[in-house]
Short mmCIF file of C-alpha atoms in Angstrom, two decimals:
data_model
loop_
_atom_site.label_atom_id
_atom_site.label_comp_id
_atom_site.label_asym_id
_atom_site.label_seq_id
_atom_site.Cartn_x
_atom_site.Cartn_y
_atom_site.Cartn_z
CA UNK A 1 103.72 -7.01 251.12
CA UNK A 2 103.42 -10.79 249.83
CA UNK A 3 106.72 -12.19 248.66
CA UNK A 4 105.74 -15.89 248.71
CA UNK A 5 103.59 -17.59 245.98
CA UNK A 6 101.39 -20.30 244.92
CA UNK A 7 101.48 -23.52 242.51
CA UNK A 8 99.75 -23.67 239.43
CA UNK A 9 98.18 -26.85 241.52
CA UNK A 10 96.64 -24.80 244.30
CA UNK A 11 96.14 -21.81 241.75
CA UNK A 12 93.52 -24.07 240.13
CA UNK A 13 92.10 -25.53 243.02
CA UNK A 14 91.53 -21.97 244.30
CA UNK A 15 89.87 -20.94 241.07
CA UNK A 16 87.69 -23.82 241.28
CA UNK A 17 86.99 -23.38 245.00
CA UNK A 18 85.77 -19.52 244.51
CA UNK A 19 83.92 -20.23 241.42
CA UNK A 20 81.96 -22.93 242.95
CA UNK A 21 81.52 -21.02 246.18
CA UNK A 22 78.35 -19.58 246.99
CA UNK A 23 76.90 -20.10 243.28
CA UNK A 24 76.59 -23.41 243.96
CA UNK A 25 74.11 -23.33 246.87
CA UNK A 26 71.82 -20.17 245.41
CA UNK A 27 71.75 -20.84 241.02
CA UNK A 28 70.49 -23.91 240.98
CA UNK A 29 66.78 -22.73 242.19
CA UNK A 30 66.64 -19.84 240.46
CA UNK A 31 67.93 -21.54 237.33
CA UNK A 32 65.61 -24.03 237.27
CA UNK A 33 62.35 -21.30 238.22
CA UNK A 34 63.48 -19.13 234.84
CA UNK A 35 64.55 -22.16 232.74
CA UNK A 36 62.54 -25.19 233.73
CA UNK A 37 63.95 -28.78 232.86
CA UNK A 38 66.97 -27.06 230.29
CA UNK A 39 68.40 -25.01 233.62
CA UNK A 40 71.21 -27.43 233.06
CA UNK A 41 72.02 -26.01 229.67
CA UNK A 42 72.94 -22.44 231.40
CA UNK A 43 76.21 -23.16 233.02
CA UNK A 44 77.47 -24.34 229.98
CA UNK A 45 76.98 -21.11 227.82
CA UNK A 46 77.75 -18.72 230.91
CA UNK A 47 81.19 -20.90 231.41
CA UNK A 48 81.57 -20.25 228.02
CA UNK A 49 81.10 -16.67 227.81
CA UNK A 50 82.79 -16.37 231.36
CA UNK A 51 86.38 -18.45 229.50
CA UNK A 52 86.50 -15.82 226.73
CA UNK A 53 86.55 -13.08 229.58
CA UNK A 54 89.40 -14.85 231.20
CA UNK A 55 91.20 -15.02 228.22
CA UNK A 56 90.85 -11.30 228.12
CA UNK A 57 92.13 -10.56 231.37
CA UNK A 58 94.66 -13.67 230.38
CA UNK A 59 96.19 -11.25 228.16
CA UNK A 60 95.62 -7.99 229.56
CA UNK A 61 98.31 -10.07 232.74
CA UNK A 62 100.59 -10.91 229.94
CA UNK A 63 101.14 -7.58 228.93
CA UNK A 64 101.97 -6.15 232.07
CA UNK A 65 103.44 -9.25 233.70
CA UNK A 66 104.06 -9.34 236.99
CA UNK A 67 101.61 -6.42 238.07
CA UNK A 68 98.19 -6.75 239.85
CA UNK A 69 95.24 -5.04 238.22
CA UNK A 70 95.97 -2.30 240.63
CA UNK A 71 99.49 -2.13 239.72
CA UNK A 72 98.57 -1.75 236.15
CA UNK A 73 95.51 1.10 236.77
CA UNK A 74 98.87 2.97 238.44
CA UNK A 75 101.48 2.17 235.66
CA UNK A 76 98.72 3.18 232.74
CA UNK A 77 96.67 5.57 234.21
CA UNK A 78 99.68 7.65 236.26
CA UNK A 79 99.12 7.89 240.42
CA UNK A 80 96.32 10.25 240.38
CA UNK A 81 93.41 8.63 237.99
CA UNK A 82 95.46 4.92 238.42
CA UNK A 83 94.88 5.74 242.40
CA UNK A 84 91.32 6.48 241.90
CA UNK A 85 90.71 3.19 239.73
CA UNK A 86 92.50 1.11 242.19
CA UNK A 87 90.05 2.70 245.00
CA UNK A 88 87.43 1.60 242.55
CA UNK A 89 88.63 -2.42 242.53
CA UNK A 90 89.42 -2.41 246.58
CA UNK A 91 85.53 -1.45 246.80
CA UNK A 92 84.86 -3.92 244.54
CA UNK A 93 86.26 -6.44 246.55
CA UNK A 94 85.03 -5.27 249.79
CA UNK A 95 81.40 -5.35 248.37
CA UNK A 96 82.45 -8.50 246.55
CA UNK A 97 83.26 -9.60 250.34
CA UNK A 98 80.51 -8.58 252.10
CA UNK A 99 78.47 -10.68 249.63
CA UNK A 100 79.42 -13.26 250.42
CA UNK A 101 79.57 -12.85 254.11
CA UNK A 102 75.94 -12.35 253.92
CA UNK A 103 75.21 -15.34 251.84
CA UNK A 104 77.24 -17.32 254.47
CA UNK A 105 75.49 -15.93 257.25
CA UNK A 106 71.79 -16.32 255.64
CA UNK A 107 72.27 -19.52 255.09
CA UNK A 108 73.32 -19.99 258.22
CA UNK A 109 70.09 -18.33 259.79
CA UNK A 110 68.11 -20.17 257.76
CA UNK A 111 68.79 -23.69 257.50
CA UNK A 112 71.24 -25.01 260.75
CA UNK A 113 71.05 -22.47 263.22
CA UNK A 114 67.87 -20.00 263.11
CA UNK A 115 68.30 -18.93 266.60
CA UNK A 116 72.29 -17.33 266.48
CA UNK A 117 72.55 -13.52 265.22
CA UNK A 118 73.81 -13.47 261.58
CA UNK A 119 76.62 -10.90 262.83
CA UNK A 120 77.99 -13.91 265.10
CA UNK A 121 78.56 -15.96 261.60
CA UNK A 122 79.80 -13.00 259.70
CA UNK A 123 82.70 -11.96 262.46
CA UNK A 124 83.61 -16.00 262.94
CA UNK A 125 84.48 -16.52 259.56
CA UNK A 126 85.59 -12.51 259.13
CA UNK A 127 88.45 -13.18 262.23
CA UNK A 128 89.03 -16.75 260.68
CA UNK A 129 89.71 -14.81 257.11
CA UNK A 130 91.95 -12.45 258.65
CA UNK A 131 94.32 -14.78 260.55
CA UNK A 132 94.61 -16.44 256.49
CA UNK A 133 95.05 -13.20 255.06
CA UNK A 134 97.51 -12.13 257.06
CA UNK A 135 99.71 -15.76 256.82
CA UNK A 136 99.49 -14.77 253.44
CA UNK A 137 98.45 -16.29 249.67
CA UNK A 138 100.66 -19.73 250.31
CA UNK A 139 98.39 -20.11 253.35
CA UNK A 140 95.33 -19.70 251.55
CA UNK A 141 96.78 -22.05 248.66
CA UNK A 142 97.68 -24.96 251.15
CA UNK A 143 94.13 -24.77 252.77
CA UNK A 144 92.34 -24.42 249.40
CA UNK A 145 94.61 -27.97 248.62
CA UNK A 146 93.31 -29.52 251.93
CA UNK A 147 89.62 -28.70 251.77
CA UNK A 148 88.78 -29.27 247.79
CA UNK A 149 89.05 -33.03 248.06
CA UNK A 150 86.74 -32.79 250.93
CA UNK A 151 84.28 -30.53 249.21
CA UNK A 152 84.41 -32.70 245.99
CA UNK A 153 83.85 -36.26 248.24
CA UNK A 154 80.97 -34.94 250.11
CA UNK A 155 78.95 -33.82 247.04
CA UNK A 156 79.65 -37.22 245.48
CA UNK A 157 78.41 -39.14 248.80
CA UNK A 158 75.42 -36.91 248.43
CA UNK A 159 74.65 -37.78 244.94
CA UNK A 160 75.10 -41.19 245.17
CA UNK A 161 72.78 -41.93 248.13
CA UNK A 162 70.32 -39.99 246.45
CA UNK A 163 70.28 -41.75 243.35
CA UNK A 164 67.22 -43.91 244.23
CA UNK A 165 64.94 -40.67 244.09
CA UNK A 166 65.93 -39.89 240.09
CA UNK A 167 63.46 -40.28 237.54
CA UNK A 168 64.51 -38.97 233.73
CA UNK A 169 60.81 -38.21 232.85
CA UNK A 170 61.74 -35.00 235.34
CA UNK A 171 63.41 -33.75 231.96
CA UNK A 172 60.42 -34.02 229.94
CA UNK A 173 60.05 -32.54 227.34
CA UNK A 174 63.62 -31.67 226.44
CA UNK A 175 64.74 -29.28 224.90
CA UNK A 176 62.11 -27.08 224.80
CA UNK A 177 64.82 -23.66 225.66
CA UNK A 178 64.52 -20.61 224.21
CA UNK A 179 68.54 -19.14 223.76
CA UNK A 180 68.28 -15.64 223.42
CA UNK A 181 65.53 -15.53 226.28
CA UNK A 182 67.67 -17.61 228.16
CA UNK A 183 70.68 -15.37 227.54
CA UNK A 184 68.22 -12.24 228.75
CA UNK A 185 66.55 -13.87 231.48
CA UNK A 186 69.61 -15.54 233.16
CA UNK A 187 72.91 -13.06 232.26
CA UNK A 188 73.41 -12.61 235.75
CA UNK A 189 74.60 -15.89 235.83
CA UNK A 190 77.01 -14.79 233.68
CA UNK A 191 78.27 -11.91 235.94
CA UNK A 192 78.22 -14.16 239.42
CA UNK A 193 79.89 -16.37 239.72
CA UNK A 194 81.78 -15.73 236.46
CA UNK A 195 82.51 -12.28 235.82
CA UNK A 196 83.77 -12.20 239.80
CA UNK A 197 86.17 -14.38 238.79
CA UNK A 198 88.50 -11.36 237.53
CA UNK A 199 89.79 -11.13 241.37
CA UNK A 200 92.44 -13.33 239.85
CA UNK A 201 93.88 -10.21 238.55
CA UNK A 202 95.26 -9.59 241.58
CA UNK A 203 96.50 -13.23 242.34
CA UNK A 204 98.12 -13.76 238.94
CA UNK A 205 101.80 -12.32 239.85
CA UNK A 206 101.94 -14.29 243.10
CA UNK A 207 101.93 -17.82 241.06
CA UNK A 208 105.22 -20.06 240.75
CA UNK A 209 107.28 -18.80 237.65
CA UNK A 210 103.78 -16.82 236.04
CA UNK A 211 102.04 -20.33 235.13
CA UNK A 212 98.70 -19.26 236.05
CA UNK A 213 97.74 -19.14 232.18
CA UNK A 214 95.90 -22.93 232.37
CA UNK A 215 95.21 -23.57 235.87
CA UNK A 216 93.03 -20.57 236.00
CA UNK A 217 91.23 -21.42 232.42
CA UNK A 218 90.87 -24.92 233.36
CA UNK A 219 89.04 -24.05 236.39
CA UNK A 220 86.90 -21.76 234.97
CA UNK A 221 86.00 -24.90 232.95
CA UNK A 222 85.45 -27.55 235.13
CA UNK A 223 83.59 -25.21 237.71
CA UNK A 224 81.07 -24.40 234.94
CA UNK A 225 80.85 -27.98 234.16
CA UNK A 226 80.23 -28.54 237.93
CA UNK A 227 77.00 -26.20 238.33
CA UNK A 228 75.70 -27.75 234.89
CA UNK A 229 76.03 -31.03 236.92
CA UNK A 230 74.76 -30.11 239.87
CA UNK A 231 71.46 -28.20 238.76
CA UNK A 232 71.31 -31.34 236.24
CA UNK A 233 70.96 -33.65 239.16
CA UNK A 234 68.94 -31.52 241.48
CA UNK A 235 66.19 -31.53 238.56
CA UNK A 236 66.43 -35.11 238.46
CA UNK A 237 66.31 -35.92 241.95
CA UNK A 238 64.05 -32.96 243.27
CA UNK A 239 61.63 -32.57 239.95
CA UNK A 240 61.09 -29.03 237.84
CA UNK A 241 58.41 -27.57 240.73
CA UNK A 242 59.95 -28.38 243.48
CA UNK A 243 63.36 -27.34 243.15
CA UNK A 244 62.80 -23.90 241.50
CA UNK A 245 60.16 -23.31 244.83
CA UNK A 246 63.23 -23.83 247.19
CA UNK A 247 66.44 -21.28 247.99
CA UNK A 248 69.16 -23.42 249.10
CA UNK A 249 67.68 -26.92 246.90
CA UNK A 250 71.35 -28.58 247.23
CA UNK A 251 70.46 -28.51 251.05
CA UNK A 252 67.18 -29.91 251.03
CA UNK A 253 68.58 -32.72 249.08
CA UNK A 254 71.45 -33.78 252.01
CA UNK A 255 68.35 -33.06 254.56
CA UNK A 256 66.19 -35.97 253.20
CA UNK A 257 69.14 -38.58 252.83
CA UNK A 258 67.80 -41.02 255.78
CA UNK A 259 69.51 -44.18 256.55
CA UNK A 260 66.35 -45.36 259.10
CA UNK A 261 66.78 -44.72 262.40
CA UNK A 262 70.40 -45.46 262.37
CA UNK A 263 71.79 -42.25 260.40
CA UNK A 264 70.09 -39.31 259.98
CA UNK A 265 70.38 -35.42 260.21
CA UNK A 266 73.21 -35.85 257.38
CA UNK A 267 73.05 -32.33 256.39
CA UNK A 268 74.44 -31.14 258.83
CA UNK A 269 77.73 -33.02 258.69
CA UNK A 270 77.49 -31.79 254.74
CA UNK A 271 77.19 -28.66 255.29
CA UNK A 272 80.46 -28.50 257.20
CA UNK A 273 82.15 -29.66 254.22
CA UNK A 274 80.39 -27.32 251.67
CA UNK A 275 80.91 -24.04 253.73
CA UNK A 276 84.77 -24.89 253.38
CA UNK A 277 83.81 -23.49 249.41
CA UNK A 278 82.33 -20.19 250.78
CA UNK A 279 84.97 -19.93 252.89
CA UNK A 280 87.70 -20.46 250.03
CA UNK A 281 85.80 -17.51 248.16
CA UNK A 282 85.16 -15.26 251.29
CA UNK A 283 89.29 -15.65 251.84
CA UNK A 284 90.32 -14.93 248.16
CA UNK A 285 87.93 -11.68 248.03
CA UNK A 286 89.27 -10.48 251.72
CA UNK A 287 92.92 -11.11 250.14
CA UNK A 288 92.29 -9.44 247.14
CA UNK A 289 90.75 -6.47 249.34
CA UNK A 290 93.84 -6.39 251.83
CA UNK A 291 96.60 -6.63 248.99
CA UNK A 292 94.80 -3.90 246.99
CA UNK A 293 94.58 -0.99 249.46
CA UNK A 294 98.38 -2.02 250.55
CA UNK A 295 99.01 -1.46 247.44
CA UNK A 296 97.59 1.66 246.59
CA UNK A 297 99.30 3.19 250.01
CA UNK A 298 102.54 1.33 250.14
CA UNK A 299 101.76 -0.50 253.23
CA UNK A 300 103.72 -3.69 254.18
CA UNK A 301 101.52 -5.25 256.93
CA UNK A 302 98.33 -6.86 256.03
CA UNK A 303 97.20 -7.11 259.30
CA UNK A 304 96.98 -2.63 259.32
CA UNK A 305 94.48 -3.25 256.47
CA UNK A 306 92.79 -6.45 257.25
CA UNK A 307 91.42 -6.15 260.65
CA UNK A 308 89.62 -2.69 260.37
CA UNK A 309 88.37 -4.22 257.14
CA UNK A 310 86.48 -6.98 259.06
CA UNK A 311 83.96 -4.42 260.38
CA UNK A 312 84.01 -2.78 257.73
CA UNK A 313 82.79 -5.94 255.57
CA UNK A 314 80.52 -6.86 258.11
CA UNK A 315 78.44 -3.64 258.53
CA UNK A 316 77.97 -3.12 254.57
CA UNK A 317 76.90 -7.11 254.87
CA UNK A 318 74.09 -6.04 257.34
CA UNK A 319 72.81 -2.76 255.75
CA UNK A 320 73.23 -4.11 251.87
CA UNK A 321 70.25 -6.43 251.74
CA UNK A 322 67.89 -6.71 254.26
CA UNK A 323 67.33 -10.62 253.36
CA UNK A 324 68.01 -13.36 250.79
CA UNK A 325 64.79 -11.87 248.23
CA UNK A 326 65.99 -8.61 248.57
CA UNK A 327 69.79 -9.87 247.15
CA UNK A 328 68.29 -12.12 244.84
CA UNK A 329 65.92 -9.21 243.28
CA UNK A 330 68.88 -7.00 242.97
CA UNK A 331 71.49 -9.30 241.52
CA UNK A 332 69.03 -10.40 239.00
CA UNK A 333 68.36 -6.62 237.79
CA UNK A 334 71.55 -5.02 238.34
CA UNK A 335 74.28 -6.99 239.00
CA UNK A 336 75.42 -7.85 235.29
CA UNK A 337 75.68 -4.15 234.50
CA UNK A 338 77.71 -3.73 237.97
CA UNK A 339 79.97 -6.51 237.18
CA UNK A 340 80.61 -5.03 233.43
CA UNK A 341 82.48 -1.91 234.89
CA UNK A 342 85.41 -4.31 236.46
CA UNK A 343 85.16 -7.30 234.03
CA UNK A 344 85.37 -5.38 230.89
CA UNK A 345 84.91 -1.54 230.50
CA UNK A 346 87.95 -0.78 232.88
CA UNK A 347 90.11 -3.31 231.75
CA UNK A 348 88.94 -2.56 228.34
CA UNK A 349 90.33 1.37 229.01
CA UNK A 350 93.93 -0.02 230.06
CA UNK A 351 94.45 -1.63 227.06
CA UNK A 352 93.05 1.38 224.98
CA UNK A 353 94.79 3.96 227.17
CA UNK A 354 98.12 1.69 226.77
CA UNK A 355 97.89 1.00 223.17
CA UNK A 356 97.42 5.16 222.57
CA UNK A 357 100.67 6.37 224.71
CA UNK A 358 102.31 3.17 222.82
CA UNK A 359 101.96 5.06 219.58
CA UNK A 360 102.14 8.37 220.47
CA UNK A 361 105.44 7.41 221.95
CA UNK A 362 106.59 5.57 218.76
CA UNK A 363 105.07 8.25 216.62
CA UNK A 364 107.24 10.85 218.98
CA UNK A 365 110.55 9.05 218.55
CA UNK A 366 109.86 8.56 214.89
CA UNK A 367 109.70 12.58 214.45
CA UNK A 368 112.94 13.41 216.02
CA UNK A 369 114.68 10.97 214.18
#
């Protein structure tokens, strides 16, 4: 089991890190295709919807401090249901996991290497996952603290030399968004990359003397501030039509940067860099996975758990979606509704379940006296 922890530093870098994550290469299109010129505006409510959920599970932390979200379902629900619920959030990461895998390895396919078998990319980075899992959450923290600067550096090269190519009429005309359709059309946003967020739950107790309260608020924040950014830019650079035509539109803008003949094929340096995000999120979600099922059965190597998991993750992230449409279609249909069940109804149950043995308890002791 994990005895070692993390800074509020790296705490917030890794929030940051698995917020950004894959969200930042796929919303940006589809933003833009349901929201035109005011896609920009969507981060900003969906961050804000997404920091009064983490305030929720904020509190639902403080009052069973020092307890993962499985640890709670136990300590609430008693072994048998709190077992069952537990089983319920390991599968969530595991899905969760395989997710991402298969975002990774689409991407992959599709825009630097076409020719390698996706299950190649998903067992690299699975094995690569597994060795960081099994160092343990410091591990992941210290990377996370190595490769954020990076991450942050390359998008700002990447901005900057493509700052010739903006034109503000690209926003024309302005304002022109409809909220509440909006809020319908694009509440998946909501549920990825926010609501996924509430992995934390299980990351919470391993932070240096529980002060995990801010750094994981503030980078909620400044990650929803980041995709407003980004998709802000890409209309500006790439234009309304263009961008909202394209699946991976953060990529086609590194493709085009062209220094002449004397630098070119920048992407693919880029994309090194940004795949350190995916791989930030792809760690946290195995982690979360791994600590989870030792949990639940009391076991005190990772490694038991983590390296049957890796095929495991890999075959649901073959047979899940059969391409990048197919995932897209389903997340935009169901995947608010799926995230609901771990975000808020079951956390919303603890707290109900909690509060009623609370006062039956009082009310008990207040009879026999």
């Amino acid at each position: 089991m994990e005895s070692k922890s993390i800074t509020a530093w790296q705490m917030f870098l890794l929030v940051f890190s698995y917020t950004l994550g894959t969200a930042i290469f796929l919303r940006p299109g589809e933003l833009i295709f349901t929201t035109k010129q005011d896609a920009w505006l969507v981060p900003l409510w969906c961050g804000l919807a997404g920091t009064v959920l983490a305030i929720f599970w904020l509190l639902l932390a403080r009052k069973f401090h020092g307890q993962s979200i499985v640890q709670i379902c136990l300590t609430v629900l008693g072994k048998k249901a709190g077992t069952l619920f537990g089983l319920l959030y390991a599968w969530y990461f595991i899905h969760l996991s395989s997710w991402v895998v298969r975002n990774l390895g689409d991407f992959m396919s599709a825009t630097i290497m076409p020719r390698t078998p996706i299950t190649a990319f998903h067992l690299l980075f699975l094995l690569v996952c597994t060795y960081a899992v099994i160092q343990g959450i410091r591990t992941i923290g210290r990377v996370s603290e190595f490769l954020t600067p990076l991450i942050f550096l390359t998008f700002s090269l990447v901005w900057i030399t493509r700052g010739g190519d903006w034109n503000f009429e690209r926003f024309l005309p302005v304002f022109e968004l409809n909220l509440w359709k909006s809020i319908i059309e694009n509440r998946q946003m909501l549920a990825f990359p926010f609501m996924e967020t509430s992995a934390f739950l299980m990351i919470f107790p391993l932070v240096h003397d529980g002060k995990y309260v801010k750094p994981f608020l503030k980078g909620v924040v400044l990650s929803s501030l980041t995709l407003s950014l980004v998709t802000f830019l890409t209309i500006g650079i790439l234009g309304v039509v263009r961008a909202s035509h394209l699946t991976y539109p953060l990529f086609t803008i590194a493709k085009e940067i062209d220094f002449g003949n004397f630098i070119q094929h920048v992407e693919a340096t880029t994309t090194m860099f940004w795949i350190f995000a995916i791989f930030v999120k792809l760690t946290v979600s195995f982690y979360c996975a791994t600590l989870a099922l030792c949990q639940l059965f009391h076991i005190q190597q990772r490694g038991v758990v983590a390296f049957p998991l890796i095929w495991l993750i890999a075959g649901i992230a073959l047979s899940d979606h059969a391409n990048v449409v197919e995932m897209m279609d389903w997340d935009h249909k169901y995947d608010f509704a799926y995230q609901l069940l771990y975000s808020l109804f079951i956390p919303l149950l603890l707290i109900a379940v909690s509060w009623v043995r609370r006062n039956h308890v009082r009310h008990g002791s207040e009879e026999s006296v």
